Coordinates of C-alpha atoms in Angstrom, one line a residue:
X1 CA 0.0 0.0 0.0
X2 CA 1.2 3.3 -1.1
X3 CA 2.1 6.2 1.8
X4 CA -0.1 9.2 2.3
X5 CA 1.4 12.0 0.9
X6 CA 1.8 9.8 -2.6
X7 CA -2.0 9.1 -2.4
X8 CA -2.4 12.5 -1.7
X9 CA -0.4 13.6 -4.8
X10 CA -1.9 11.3 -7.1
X11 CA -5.2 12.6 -6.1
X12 CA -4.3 16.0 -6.6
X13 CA -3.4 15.4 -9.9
X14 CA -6.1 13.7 -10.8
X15 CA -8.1 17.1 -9.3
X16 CA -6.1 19.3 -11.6
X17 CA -7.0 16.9 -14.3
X18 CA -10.6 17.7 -13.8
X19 CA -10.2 21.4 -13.8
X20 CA -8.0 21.5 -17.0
X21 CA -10.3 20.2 -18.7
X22 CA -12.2 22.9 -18.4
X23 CA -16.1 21.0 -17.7
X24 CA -15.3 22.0 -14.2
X25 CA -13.9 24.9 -11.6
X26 CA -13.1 24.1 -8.1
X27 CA -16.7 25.0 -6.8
X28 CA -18.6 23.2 -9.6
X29 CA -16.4 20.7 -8.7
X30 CA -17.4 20.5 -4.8
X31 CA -21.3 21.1 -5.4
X32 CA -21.0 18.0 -7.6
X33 CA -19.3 16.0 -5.0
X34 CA -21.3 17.1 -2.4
X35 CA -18.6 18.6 0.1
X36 CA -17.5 22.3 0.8
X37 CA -14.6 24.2 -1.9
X38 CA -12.6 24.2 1.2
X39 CA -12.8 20.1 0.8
X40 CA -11.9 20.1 -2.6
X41 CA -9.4 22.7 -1.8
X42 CA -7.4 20.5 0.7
X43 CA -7.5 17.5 -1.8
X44 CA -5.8 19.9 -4.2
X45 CA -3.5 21.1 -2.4
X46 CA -2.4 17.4 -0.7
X47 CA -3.4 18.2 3.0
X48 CA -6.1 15.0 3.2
X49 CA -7.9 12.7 1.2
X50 CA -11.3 11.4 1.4
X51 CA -11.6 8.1 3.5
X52 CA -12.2 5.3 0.9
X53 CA -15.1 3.8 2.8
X54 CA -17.1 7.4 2.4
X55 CA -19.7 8.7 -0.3
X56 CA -17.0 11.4 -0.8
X57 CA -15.0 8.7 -2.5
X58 CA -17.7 6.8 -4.5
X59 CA -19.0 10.1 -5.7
X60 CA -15.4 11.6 -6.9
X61 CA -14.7 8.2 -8.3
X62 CA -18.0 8.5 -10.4
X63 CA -17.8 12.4 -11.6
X64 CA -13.9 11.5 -12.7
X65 CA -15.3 8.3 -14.6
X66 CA -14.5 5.6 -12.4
X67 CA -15.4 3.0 -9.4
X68 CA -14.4 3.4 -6.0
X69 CA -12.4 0.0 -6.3
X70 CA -10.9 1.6 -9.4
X71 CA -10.0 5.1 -8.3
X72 CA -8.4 3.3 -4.9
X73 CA -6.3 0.7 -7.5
X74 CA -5.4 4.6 -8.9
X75 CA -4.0 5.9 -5.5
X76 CA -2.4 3.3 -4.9
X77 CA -0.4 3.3 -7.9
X78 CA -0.9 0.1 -9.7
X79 CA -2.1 2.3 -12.9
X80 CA -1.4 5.5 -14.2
X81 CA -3.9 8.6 -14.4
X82 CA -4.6 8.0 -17.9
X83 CA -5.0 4.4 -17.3
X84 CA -7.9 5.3 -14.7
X85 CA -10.1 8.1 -16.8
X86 CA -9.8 5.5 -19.5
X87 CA -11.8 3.0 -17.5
X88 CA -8.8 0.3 -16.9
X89 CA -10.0 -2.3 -14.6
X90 CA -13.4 -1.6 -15.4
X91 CA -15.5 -4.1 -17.4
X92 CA -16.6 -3.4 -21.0
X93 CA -20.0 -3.7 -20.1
X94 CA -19.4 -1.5 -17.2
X95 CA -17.9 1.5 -19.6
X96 CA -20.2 1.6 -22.1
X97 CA -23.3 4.4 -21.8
X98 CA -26.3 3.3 -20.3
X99 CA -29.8 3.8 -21.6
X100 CA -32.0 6.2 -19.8
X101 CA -34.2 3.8 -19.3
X102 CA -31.1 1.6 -17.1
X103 CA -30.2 5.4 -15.5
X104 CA -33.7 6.0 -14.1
X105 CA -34.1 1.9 -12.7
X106 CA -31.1 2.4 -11.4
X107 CA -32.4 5.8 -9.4
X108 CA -35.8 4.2 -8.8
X109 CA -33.1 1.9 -6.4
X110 CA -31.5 4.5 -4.7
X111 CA -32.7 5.9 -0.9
X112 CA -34.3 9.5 -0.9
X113 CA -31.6 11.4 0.4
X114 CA -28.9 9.4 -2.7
X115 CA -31.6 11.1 -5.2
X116 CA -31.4 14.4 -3.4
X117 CA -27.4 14.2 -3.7
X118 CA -27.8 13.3 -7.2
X119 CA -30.5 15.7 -8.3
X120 CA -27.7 18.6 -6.7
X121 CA -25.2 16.9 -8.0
X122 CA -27.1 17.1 -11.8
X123 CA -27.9 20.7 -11.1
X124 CA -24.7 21.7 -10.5
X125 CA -23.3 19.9 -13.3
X126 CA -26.1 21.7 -15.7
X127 CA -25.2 24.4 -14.4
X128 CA -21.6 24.8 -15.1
X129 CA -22.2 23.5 -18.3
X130 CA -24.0 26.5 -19.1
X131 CA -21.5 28.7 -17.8
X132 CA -18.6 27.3 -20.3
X133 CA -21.6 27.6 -23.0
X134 CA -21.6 30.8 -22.2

């Protein structure tokens, strides 16, 4: 198991990843994940990660295009950034886009306050997407 302070870089970079490519800014960023700018601000800047038992991780594993079990294989350093956002260790069937109809039974599972996080999450999302429209 890698040290801290290299999981703590790796998931910086994968941070500054996200907000190069330009889909996101640091509070965007945070709405979508659910957690405060100060939050994402410490991941940026190495002082903490998120626990990789918490939401905090699922969710950033989803909005950077992974799985929990994939993004922790990422920090740990058994593949390369590019490996990870390219969905290595993820099963085909797992990578490719699901139909709406799959997205909402998939919601229709989830507890009340996971389709509260998600509708925010969504909303946030939209909502920086109309900004770089912009």
């Amino acid at each position: 198991m890698r040290s801290l302070p290299s999981r703590q870089l790796l998931l910086s970079c994968l941070i500054e990843q996200l907000l190069r490519e330009g889909s996101w800014n640091q509070t965007s960023l945070s709405r979508a994940l659910g957690v405060s700018n100060a939050t994402v601000n410490r991941w940026l800047n190495g002082v903490n990660l998120p626990d990789p038992t918490s939401n905090n991780f699922k969710v950033l594993a989803q909005v950077s295009g992974g799985t929990p079990e994939t993004l922790l294989t990422y920090l740990e350093g058994k593949i390369s950034l590019q490996e990870y956002r390219q969905g290595a260790g993820i099963p085909e069937w797992q990578r490719r886009k699901p139909t709406l109809e799959e997205i909402l039974a998939d919601i229709s599972l989830l507890e009340p306050t996971e389709i509260v996080s998600l509708i925010a999450s969504s909303a946030a999302l939209l909502a920086n997407k109309s900004i770089s429209a912009s």
